[in-house]
Short mmCIF file of C-alpha atoms in Angstrom, two decimals:
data_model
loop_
_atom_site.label_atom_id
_atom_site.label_comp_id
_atom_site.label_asym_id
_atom_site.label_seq_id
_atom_site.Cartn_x
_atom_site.Cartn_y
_atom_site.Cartn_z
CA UNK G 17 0.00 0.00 0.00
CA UNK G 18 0.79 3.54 -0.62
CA UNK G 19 0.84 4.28 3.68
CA UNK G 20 0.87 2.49 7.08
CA UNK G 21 -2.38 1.13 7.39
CA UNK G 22 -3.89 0.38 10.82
CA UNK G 23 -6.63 -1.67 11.77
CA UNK G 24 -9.55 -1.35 13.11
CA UNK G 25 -10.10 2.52 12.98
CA UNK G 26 -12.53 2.23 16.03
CA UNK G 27 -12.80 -0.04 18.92
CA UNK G 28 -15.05 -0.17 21.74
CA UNK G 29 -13.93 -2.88 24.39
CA UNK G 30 -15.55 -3.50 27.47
CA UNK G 31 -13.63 -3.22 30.94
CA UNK G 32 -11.28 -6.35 30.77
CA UNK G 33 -11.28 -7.27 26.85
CA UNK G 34 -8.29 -8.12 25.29
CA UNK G 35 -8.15 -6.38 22.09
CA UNK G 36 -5.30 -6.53 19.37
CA UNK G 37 -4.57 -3.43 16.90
CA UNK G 38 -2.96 -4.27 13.68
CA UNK G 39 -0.08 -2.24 11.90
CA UNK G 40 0.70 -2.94 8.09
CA UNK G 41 4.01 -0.59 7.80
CA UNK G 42 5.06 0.66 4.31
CA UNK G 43 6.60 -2.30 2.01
CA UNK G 44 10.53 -2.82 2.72
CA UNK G 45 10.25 -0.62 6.06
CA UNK G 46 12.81 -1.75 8.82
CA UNK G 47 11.70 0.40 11.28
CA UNK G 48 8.62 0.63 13.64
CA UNK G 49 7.08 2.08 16.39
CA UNK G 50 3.98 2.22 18.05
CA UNK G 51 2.91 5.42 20.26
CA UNK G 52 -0.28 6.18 22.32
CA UNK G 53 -2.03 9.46 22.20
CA UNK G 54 -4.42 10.57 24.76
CA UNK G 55 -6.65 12.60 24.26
CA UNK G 56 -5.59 16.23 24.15
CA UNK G 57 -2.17 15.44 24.66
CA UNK G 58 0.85 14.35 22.04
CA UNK G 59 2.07 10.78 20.76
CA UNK G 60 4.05 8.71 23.58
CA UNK G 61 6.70 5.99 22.42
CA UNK G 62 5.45 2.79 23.33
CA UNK G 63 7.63 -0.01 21.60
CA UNK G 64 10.51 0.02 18.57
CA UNK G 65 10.84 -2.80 16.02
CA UNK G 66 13.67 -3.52 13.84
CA UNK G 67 12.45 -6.04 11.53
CA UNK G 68 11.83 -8.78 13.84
CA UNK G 69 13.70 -7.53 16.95
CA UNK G 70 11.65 -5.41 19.47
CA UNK G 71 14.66 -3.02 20.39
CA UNK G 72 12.99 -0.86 23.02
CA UNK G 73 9.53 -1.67 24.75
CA UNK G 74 10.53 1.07 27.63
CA UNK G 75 7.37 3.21 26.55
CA UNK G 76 4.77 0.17 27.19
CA UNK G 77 2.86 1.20 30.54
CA UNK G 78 2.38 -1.90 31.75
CA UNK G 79 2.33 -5.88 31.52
CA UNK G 80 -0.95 -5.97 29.82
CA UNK G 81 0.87 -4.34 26.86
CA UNK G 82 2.37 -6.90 24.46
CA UNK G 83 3.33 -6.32 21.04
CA UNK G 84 4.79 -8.36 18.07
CA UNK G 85 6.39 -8.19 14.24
CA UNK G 86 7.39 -12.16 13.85
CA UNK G 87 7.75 -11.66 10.41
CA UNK G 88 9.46 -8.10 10.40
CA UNK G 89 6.33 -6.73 8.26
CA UNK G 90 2.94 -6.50 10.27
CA UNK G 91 2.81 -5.53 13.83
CA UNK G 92 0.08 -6.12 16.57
CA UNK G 93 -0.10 -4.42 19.64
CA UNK G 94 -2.06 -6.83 21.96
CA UNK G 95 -3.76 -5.03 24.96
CA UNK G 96 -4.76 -7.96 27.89
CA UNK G 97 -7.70 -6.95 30.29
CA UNK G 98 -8.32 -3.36 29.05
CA UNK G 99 -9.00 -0.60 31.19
CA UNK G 100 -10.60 2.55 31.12
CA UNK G 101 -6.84 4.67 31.22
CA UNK G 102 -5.92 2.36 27.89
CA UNK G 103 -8.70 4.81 25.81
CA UNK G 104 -6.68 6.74 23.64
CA UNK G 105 -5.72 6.52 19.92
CA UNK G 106 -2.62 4.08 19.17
CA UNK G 107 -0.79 5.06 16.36
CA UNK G 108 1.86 3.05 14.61
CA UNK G 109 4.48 4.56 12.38
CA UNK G 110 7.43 3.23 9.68
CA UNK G 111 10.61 4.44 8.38
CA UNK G 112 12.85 3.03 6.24
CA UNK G 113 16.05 3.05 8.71
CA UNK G 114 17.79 4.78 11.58
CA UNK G 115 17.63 7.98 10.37
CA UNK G 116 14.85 9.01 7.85
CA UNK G 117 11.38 10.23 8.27
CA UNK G 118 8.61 8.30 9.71
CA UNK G 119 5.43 7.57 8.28
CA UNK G 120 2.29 7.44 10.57
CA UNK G 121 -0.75 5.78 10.05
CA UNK G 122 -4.21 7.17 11.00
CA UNK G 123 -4.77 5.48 14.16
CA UNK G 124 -6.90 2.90 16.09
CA UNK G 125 -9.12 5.29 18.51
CA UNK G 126 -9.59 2.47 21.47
CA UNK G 127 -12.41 3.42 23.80
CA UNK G 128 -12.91 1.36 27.05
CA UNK G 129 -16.26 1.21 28.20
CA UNK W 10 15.18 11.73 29.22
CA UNK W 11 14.38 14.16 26.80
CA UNK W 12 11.25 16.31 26.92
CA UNK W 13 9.40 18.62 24.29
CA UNK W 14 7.82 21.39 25.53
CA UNK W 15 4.55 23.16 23.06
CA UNK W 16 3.88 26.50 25.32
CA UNK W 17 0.75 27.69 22.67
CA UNK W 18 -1.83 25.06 23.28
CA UNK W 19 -4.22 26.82 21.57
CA UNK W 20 -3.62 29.88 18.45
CA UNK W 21 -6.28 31.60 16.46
CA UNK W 22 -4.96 33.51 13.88
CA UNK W 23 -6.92 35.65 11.49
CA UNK W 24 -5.92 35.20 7.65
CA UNK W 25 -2.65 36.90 6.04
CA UNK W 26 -1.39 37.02 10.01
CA UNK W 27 2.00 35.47 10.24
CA UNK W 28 2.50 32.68 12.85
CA UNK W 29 5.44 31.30 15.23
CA UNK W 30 4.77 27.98 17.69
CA UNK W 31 7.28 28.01 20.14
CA UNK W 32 9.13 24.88 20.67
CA UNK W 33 11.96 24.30 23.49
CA UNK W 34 13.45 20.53 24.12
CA UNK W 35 15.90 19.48 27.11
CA UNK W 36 17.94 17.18 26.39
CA UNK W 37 22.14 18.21 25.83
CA UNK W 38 23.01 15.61 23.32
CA UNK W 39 22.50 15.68 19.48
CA UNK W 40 19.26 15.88 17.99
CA UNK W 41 17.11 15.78 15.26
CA UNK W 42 14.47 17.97 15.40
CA UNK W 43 10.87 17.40 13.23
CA UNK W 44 7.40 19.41 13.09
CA UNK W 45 4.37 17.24 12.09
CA UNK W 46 0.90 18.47 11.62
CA UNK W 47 -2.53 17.05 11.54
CA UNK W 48 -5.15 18.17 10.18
CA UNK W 49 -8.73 17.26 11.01
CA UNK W 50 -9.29 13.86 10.40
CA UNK W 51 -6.10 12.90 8.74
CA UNK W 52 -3.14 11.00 9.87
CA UNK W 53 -0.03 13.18 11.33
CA UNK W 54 2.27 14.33 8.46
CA UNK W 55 6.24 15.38 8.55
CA UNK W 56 6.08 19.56 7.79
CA UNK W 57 10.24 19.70 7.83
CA UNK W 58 13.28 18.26 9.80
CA UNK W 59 16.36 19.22 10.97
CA UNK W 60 19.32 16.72 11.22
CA UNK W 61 22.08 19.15 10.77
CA UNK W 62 23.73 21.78 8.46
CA UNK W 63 21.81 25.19 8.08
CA UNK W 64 19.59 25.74 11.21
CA UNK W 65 17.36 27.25 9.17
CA UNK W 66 15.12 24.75 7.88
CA UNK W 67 12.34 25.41 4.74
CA UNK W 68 9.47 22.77 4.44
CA UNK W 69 5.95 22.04 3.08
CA UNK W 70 3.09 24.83 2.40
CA UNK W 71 5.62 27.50 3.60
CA UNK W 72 6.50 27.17 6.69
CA UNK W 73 10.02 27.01 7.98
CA UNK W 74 11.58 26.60 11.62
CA UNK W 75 15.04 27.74 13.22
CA UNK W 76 16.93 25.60 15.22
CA UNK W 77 18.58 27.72 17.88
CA UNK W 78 20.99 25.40 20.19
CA UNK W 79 22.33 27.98 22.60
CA UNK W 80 18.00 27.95 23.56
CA UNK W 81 17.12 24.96 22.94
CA UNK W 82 14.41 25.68 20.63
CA UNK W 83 12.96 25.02 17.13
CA UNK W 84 10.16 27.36 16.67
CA UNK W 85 7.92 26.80 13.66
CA UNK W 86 7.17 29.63 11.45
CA UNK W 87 4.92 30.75 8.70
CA UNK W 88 4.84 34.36 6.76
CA UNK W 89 1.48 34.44 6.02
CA UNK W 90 -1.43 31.71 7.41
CA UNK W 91 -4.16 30.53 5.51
CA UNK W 92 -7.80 28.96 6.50
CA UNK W 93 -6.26 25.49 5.32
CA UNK W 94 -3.46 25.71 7.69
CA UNK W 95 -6.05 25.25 10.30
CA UNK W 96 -4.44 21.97 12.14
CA UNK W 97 -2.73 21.05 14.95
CA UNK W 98 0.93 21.00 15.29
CA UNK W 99 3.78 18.92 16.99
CA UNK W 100 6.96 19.09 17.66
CA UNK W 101 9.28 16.08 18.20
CA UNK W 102 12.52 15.51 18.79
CA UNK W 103 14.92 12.25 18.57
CA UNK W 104 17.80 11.76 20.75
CA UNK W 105 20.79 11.06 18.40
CA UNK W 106 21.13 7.50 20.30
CA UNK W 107 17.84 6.48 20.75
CA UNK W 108 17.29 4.82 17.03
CA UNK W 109 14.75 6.87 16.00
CA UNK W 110 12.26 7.15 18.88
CA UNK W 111 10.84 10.51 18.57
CA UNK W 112 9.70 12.59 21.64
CA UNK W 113 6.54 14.91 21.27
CA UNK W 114 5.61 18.14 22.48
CA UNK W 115 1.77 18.15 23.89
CA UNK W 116 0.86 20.21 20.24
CA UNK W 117 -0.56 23.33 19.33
CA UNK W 118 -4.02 23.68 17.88
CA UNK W 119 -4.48 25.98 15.33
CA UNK W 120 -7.11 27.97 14.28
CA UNK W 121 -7.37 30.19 11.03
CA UNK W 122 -10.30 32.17 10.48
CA UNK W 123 -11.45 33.11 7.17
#
């Protein structure tokens, strides 16, 4: 595809779902990330890929955060017994390597109900 | 850790009225420096970058920032707004060891009225 594509654009989960948010990164992209944006507030750094290799996970808030590229292509970011704090919209982003702009995708707004 | 700081939370700017967003980051290292914007319903999009060289920095639709080490800051700038410039606006910034992690400011929302 022309962008990173996320998946689903909405979710409503009730208190203690799991939910998992799919990231398709841009073709031949080593790099990526996934942040969480609150509402009102700016992207924060959850977890770094490179390729397969999850380099930094220092942003995820807690245990219930899990997230995975076993391929080095698609990413999911797996959220275990969702609470009410985890509403916010998760964004994922590519780049090609190290040092080169990243490419965001639109979002998956997660709403815990 | 480094830390982006967006002191305009909120602008409205009449047409033709030039704008700066003020942008200071702590952190003592080498950075690389980005503005992104997002405009209502869209996904967030690069505006310019700084990585080094001239601190002055020309990108997208106009605008251009200055990186200014000696304060920290990399304020965005723009001549002359328009009503389609209405978005809001963030400034990152990626520690030169940190792969490329970016930290953002809390973002600016602007408004342009016709």
């Amino acid at each position: 595809g022309a962008g990173v594509s996320q998946s689903p654009r909405y979710k409503v989960a009730k208190r203690g779902q799991d939910v998992a948010l799919r990231c398709d990164p841009i073709s031949g992209h080593v790099s990526l990330f996934w942040y969480q944006q609150a509402l009102g507030q700016g992207p924060e750094f959850l977890t770094y890929f490179q390729n397969e290799a999850q380099l930094d996970k220092s942003g995820l808030p807690s245990d219930r955060f899990f997230a995975e590229r076993p391929e080095g292509s698609v990413s999911t970011l797996k959220i275990q017994r969702t609470q009410q704090e985890d509403s916010a919209v998760y964004l994922c982003a590519s780049s090609a390597d190290r040092n080169t702009e990243a490419f965001f995708g639109q979002g998956t707004r997660l709403t815990v109900v | 850790a480094q830390s982006v700081s967006q002191h305009n939370h909120h602008v409205i700017l009449s047409e033709a009225a030039s704008l700066e967003l003020g942008c200071n980051y702590s952190y003592g290292g080498t950075v690389n420096l980005f503005w992104y914007v997002q405009y209502p319903g869209q996904h967030l999009q690069l505006l310019l970058k700084y990585f080094s060289g001239d601190p002055l920095v020309k990108g997208i639709k106009g605008f251009e920032a200055e990186f200014i080490k000696s304060k920290f800051s990399f304020n965005l700038r723009k001549p002359s707004v328009q009503w389609s410039d209405t978005a809001e606006y963030f400034c990152a910034v990626n520690a030169g060891n940190a792969g490329n992690m970016l930290t953002f400011g809390g973002g600016t929302r602007l408004m342009v009225k016709p």
